[in-house]
XYZ file of C-alpha atoms in Angstrom:
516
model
C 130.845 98.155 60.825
C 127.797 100.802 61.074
C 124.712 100.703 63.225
C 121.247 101.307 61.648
C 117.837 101.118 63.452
C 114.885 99.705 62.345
C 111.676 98.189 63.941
C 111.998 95.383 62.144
C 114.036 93.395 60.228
C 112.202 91.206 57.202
C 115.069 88.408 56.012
C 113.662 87.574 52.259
C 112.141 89.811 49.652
C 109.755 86.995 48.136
C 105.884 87.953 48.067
C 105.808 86.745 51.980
C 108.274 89.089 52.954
C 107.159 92.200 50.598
C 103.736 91.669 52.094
C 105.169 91.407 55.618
C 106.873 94.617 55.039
C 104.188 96.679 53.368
C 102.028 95.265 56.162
C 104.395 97.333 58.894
C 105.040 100.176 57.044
C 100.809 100.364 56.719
C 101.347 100.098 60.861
C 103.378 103.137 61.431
C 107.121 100.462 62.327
C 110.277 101.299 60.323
C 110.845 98.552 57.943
C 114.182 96.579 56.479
C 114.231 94.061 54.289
C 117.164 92.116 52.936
C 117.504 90.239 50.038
C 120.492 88.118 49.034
C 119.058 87.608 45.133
C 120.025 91.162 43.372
C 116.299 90.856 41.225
C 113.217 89.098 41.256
C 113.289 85.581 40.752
C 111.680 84.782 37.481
C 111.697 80.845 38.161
C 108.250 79.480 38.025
C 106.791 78.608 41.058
C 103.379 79.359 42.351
C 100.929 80.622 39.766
C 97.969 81.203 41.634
C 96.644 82.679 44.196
C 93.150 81.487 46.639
C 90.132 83.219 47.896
C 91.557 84.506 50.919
C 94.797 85.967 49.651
C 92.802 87.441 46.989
C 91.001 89.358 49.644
C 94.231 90.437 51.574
C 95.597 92.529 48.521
C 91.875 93.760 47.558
C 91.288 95.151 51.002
C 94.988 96.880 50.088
C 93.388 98.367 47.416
C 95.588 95.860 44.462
C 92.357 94.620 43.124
C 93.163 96.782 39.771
C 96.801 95.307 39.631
C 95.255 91.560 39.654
C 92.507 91.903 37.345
C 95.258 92.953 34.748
C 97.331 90.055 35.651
C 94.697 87.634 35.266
C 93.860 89.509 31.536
C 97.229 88.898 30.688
C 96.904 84.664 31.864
C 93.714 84.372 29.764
C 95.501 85.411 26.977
C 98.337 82.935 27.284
C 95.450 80.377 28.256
C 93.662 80.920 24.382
C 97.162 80.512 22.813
C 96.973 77.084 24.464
C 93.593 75.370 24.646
C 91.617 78.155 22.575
C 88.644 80.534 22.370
C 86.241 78.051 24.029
C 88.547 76.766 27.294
C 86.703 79.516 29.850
C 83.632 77.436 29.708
C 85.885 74.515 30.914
C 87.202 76.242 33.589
C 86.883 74.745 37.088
C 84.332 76.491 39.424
C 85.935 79.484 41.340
C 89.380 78.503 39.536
C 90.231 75.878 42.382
C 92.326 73.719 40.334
C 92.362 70.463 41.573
C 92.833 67.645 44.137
C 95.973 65.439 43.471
C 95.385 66.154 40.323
C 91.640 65.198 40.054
C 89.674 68.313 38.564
C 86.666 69.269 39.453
C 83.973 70.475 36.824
C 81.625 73.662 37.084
C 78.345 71.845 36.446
C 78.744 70.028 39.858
C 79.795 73.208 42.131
C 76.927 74.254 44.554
C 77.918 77.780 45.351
C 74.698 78.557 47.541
C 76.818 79.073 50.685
C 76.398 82.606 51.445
C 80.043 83.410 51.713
C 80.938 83.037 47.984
C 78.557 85.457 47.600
C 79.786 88.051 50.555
C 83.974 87.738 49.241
C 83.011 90.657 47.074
C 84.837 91.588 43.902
C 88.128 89.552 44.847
C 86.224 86.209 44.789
C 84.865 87.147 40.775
C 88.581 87.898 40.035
C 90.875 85.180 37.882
C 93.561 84.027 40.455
C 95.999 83.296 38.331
C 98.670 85.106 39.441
C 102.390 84.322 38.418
C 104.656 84.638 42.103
C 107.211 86.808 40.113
C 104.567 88.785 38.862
C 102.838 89.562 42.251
C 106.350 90.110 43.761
C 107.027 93.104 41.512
C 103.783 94.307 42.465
C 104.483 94.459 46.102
C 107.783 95.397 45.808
C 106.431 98.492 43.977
C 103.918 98.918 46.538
C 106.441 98.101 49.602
C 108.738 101.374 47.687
C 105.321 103.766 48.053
C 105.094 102.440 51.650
C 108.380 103.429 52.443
C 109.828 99.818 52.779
C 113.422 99.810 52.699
C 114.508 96.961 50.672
C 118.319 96.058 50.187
C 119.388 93.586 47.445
C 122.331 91.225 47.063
C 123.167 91.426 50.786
C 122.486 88.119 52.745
C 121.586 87.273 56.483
C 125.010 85.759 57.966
C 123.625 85.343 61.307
C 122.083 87.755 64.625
C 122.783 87.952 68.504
C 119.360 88.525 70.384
C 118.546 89.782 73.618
C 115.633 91.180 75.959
C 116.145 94.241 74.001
C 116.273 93.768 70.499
C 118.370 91.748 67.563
C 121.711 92.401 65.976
C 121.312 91.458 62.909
C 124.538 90.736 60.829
C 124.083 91.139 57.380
C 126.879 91.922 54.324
C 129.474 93.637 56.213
C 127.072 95.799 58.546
C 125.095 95.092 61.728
C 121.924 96.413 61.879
C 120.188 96.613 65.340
C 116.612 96.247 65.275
C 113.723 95.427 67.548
C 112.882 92.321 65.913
C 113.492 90.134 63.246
C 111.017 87.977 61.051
C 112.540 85.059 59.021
C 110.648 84.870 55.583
C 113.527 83.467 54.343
C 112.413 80.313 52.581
C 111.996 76.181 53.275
C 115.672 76.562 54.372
C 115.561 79.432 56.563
C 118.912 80.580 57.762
C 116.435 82.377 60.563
C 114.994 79.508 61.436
C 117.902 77.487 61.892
C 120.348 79.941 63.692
C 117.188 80.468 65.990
C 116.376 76.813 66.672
C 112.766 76.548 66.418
C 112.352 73.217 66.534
C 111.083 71.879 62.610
C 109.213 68.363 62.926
C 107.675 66.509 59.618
C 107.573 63.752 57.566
C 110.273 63.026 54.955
C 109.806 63.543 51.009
C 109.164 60.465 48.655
C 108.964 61.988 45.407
C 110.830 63.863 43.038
C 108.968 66.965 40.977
C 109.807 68.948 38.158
C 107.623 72.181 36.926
C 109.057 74.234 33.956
C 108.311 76.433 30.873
C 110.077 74.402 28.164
C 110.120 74.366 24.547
C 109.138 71.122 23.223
C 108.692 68.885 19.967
C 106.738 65.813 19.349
C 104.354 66.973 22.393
C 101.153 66.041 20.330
C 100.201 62.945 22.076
C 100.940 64.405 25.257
C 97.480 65.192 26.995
C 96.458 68.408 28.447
C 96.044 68.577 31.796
C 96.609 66.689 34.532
C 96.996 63.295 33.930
C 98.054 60.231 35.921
C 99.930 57.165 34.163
C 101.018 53.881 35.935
C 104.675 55.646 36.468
C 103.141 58.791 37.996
C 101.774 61.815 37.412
C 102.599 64.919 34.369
C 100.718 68.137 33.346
C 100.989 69.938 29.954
C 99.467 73.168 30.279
C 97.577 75.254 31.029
C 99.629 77.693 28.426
C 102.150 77.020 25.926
C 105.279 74.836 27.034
C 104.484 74.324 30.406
C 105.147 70.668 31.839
C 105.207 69.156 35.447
C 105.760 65.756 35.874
C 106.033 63.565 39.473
C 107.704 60.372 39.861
C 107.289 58.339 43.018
C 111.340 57.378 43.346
C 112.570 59.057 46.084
C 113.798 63.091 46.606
C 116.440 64.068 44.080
C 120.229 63.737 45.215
C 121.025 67.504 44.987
C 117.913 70.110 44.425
C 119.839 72.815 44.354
C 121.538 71.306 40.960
C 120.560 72.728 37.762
C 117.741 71.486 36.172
C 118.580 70.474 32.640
C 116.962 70.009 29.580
C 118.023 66.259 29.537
C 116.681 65.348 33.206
C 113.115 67.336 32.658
C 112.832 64.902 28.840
C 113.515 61.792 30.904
C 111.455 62.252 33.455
C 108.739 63.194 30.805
C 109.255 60.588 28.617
C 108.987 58.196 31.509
C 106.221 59.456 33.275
C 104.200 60.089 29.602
C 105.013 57.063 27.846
C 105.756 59.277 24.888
C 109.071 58.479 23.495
C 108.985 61.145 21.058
C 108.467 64.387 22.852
C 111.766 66.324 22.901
C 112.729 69.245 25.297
C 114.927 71.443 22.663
C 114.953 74.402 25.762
C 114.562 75.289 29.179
C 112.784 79.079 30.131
C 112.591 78.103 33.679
C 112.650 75.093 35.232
C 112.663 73.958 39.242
C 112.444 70.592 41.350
C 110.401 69.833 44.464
C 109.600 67.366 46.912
C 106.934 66.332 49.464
C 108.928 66.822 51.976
C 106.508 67.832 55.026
C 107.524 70.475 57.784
C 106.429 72.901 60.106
C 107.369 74.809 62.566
C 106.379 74.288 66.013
C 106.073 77.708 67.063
C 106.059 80.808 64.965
C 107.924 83.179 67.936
C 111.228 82.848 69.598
C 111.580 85.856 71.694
C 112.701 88.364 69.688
C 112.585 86.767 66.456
C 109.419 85.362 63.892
C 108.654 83.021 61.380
C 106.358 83.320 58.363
C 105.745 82.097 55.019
C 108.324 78.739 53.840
C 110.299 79.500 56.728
C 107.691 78.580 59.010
C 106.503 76.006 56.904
C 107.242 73.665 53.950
C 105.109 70.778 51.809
C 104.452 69.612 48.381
C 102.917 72.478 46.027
C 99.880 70.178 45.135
C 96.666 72.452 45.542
C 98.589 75.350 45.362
C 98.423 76.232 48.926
C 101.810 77.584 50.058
C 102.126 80.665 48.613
C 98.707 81.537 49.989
C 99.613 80.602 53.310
C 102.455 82.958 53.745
C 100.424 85.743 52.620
C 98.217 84.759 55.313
C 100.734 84.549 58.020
C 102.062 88.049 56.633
C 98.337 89.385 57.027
C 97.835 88.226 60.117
C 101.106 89.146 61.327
C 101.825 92.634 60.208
C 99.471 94.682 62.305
C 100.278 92.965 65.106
C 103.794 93.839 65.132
C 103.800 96.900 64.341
C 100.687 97.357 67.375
C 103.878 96.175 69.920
C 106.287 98.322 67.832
C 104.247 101.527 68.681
C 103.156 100.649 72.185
C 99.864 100.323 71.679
C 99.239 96.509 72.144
C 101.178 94.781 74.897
C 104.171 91.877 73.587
C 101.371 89.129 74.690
C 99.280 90.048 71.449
C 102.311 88.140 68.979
C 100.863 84.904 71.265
C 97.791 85.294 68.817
C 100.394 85.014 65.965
C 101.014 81.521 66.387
C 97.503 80.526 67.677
C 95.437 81.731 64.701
C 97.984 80.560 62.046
C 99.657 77.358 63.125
C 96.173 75.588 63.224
C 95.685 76.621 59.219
C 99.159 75.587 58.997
C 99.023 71.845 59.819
C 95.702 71.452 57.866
C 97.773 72.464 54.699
C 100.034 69.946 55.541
C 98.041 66.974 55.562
C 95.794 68.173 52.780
C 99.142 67.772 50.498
C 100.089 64.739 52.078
C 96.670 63.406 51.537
C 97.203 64.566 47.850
C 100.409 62.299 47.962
C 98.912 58.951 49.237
C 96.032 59.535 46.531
C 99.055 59.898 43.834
C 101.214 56.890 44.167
C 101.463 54.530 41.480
C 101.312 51.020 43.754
C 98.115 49.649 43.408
C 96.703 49.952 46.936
C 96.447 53.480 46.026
C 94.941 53.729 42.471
C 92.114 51.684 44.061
C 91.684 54.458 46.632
C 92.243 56.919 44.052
C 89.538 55.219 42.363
C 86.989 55.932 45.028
C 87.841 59.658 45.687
C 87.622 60.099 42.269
C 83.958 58.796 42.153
C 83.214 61.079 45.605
C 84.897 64.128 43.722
C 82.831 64.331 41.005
C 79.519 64.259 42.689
C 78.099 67.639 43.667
C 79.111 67.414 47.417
C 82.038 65.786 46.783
C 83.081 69.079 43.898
C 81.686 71.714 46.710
C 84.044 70.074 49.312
C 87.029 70.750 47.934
C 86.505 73.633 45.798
C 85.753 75.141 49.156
C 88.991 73.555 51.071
C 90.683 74.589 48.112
C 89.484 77.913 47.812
C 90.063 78.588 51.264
C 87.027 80.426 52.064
C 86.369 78.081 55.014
C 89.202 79.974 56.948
C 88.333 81.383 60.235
C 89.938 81.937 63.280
C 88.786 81.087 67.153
C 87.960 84.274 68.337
C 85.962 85.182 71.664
C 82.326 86.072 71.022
C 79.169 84.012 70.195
C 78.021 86.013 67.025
C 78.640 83.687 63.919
C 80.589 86.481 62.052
C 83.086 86.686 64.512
C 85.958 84.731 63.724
C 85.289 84.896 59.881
C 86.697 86.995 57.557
C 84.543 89.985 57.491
C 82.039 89.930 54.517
C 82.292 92.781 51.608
C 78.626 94.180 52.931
C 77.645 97.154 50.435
C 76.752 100.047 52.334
C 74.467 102.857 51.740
C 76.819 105.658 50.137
C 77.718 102.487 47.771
C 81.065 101.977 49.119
C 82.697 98.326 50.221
C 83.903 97.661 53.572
C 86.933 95.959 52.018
C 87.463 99.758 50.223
C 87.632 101.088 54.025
C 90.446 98.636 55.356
C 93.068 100.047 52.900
C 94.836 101.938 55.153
C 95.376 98.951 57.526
C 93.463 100.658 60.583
C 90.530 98.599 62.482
C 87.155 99.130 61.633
C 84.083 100.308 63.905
C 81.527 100.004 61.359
C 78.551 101.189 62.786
C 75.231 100.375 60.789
C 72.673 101.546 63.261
C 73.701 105.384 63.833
C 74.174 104.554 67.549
C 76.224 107.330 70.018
C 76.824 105.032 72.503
C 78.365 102.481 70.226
C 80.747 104.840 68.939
C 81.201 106.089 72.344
C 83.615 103.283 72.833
C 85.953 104.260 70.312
C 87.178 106.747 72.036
C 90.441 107.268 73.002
C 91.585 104.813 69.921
C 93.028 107.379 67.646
C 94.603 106.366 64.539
C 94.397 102.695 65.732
C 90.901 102.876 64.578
C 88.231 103.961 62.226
C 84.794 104.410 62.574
C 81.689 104.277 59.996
C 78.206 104.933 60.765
C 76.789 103.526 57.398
C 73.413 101.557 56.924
C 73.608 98.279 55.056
C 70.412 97.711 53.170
C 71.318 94.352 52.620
C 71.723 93.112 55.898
C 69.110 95.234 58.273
C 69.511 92.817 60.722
C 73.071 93.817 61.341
C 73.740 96.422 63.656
C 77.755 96.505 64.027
C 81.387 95.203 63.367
C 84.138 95.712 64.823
C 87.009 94.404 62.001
C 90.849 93.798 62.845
C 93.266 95.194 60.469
C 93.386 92.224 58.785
C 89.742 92.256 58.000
C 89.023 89.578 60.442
C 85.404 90.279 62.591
C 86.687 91.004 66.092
C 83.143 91.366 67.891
C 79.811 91.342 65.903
C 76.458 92.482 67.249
C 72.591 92.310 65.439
C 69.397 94.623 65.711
C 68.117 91.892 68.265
C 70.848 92.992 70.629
C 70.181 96.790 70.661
C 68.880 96.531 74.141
C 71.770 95.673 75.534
C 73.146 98.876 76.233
C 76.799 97.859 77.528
C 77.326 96.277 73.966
C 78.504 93.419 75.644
C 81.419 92.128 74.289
C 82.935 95.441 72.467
C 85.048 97.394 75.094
C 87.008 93.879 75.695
C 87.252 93.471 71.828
C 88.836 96.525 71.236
C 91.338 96.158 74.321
C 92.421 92.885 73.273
C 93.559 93.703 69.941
C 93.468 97.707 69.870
C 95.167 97.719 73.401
C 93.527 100.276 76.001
C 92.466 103.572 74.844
C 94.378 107.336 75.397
C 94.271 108.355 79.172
C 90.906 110.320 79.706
C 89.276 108.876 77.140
């Protein structure tokens, strides 16, 4: 038995709990992760990401990374529907709504924060889950991220202290441990957070097949009276939904036999023949979340916290928002700078976005079924879909640019995820939140703003940059995770206490340096 210290212990090396970790690391905490899979696993899952994850790894400086990722998905795209299939593409990439699409022509993107996302909202999100977990892995190693492979969580003894965290044959004592260990979280489980939901109805299939006789299979999604299949968007990719029930064992194989039937019955094409499987994996609806994201000592985030349907593409983007939002708070408490009471936040800004995710999938569900009560009402969201509000809805839902947390303050920034403002040297603010620090962005060249910061340290920088674009702006104060903590206009200038901002930066920066 040996004894290693860490900060923090991260069980699962997915996307949610790379991001997690390189989140830490960014926070000054000393980081293990554990693994029990010895590589990456190359099964498809998630293929895309949204707006605001998007944003996350751009304000980590990964913008460069994604943009050749999404190069590399057009290409496979041409190979599939050819040259001319970009001018079909759905506005802002937002796929669709139980399998509805919406179409460009009837997008309104006048609301001025499409056009304040920056370069991350013009980038393809198309982004393989494999593919963006060797890019954080890589990017976890330059952090400093410890990550062990082919070792598995067998269980952990907590206390006021710290955890004991048993995995392989060592114990590892940390100060806390985060489960990002997947929809069947030995964390959550051994923990007992308590994991309410509804039960799953259907049985899924998604896969990267090779296939003959496909040629009267339509591209797309498409939705038959036996339930639902997609072919496409690239070559040999299938998906197909049947309302019968979960599967007996998902943890079974899935063979080339069982993704043909469930084709063939779904299709109505007798023909089409799966001759092999690339990668192939089941799912369900089944509906779950946790009902607190803290236990003491040990966290939640990502499946582990949470679990539903992958319709809308949702899940993976929520994890990465749960890592965002949780990594800089951590590693605050880990360095004594922000009191334990801070991880409250945790669960108060994320469980909200949580349970919306939820019921948008189940929503996708009761549109889906094949019983007639619901083609009728898939009838009429169909006809509200394709109308211009009815497109700008959900590609904004979908998107999830509408996310914002409940923050104190009355500005109408606050809350929001701070907007990509071009300042005067020509620099982003997203390019000055890659080192993870807050933000005092001051756009008015004001001492006694900047005053304030004092005493902050590393836990904050500060700007004093003009934004010809928005004169009526005078300052931000952004979080770490690019979240507006405390806004302020021209208008207010006269206020010389800058009401609002000494509180803002104690409640998430914690109180400054003695003598400050």
């Amino acid at each position: 038995m040996t004894t290693i210290d860490y900060d923090v212990v991260v069980a699962g090396a997915g996307p949610v709990g790379l991001f997690l970790g390189c989140e830490l690391a960014l926070g000054g905490a000393r980081v293990l992760v554990v693994e029990r899979l010895t590589e990456v696993d190359e099964t498809i899952k998630a293929g895309a990401i949204n707006i605001p994850s998007a944003v996350a790894l751009y304000r980590r400086g990964l913008l460069p990374e994604l943009e050749a990722v999404w190069e590399a998905a057009l290409d496979r795209i041409r190979a599939f529907r050819g040259e001319d299939f970009e001018s079909e593409l759905a506005p802002k990439f937002s796929g669709h709504f139980a399998g509805i699409t919406m179409t460009q022509d009837l997008f309104d993107g006048s609301d001025p924060a499409w056009a304040e996302v920056g370069p991350a909202g013009d980038t393809g999100l198309l982004v393989p889950q494999a593919t963006l977990e060797r890019i954080l892995a890589r990017r976890a190693g330059e952090l400093g991220v410890e990550v062990r492979r082919g070792v598995a969580l067998t269980g952990f003894d907590a206390d006021a202290d710290g955890v004991a965290v048993h995995i392989g044959d060592a114990t590892v004592r940390a100060g806390w441990l985060v489960g990002c260990d997947g929809g069947r979280s030995t964390v959550r489980k051994l923990a007992g957070f308590d994991f309410p939901g509804t039960d799953p109805e259907i049985t899924g299939y998604q896969a990267i097949v090779e296939l003959t006789g496909a040629e009267r299979l339509h591209e797309g999604w498409n939705t038959t009276d036996t339930g639902t299949y997609v072919h496409g968007p690239f070559p040999g990719r299938i998906l197909s939904v049947e309302f019968d029930g979960p599967p007996a064992d998902r943890s079974a194989p899935v063979t080339a036999e069982e993704l043909q039937a469930s084709l063939r019955r779904v299709s109505g094409v007798p023909e089409v023949t799966i001759t092999k499987v690339l990668s192939a994996t089941r799912f369900t609806d089944n509906a779950r979340q946790a009902t607190e994201y803290r236990r003491g000592r040990v966290l939640l985030a990502g499946d582990a916290a949470h679990v539903h349907s992958p319709f809308g593409g949702q899940g993976l983007n929520l994890g990465l928002g749960d890592a965002m939002n949780l990594g800089w708070k951590l590693a605050a408490v880990v360095r004594g700078t922000a009191p334990v009471c801070l991880l409250d936040t945790y669960t108060a800004e994320r469980h909200p976005i949580g349970a919306w995710v939820l019921d948008w999938t189940r929503a996708q569900i009761a549109v889906m079924r094949p019983d007639r009560h619901a083609r009728a009402l898939r009838r009429v969201v169909t006809d509200l879909a394709l109308t211009t509000t009815g497109t700008t809805y959900l590609v904004t839902k979908i998107s999830g640019i509408w996310q914002r947390y409940d923050l104190p303050g009355d500005h109408p920034l606050t809350g929001a995820s701070a907007p990509d403002l071009v300042l005067a040297d020509a620099s982003r603010l997203g390019g000055h939140l890659h080192h993870g620090r807050a933000l005092l962005l001051d756009l008015a060249d004001d001492p006694g703003l900047r005053a304030h910061a004092e005493g902050y340290g590393d836990r904050l920088e500060v700007r004093t940059l003009a934004c010809p674009d928005r004169p009526g702006l005078r300052a931000l104060l952004v979080r770490p995770d690019g979240f507006v903590a405390w806004a302020a206009d021209a208008a207010d200038a006269a206020d010389a206490d800058d009401k609002g901002l000494p509180e803002a930066l104690e409640r998430w920066l914690g109180v400054p340096a003695a003598g400050a």
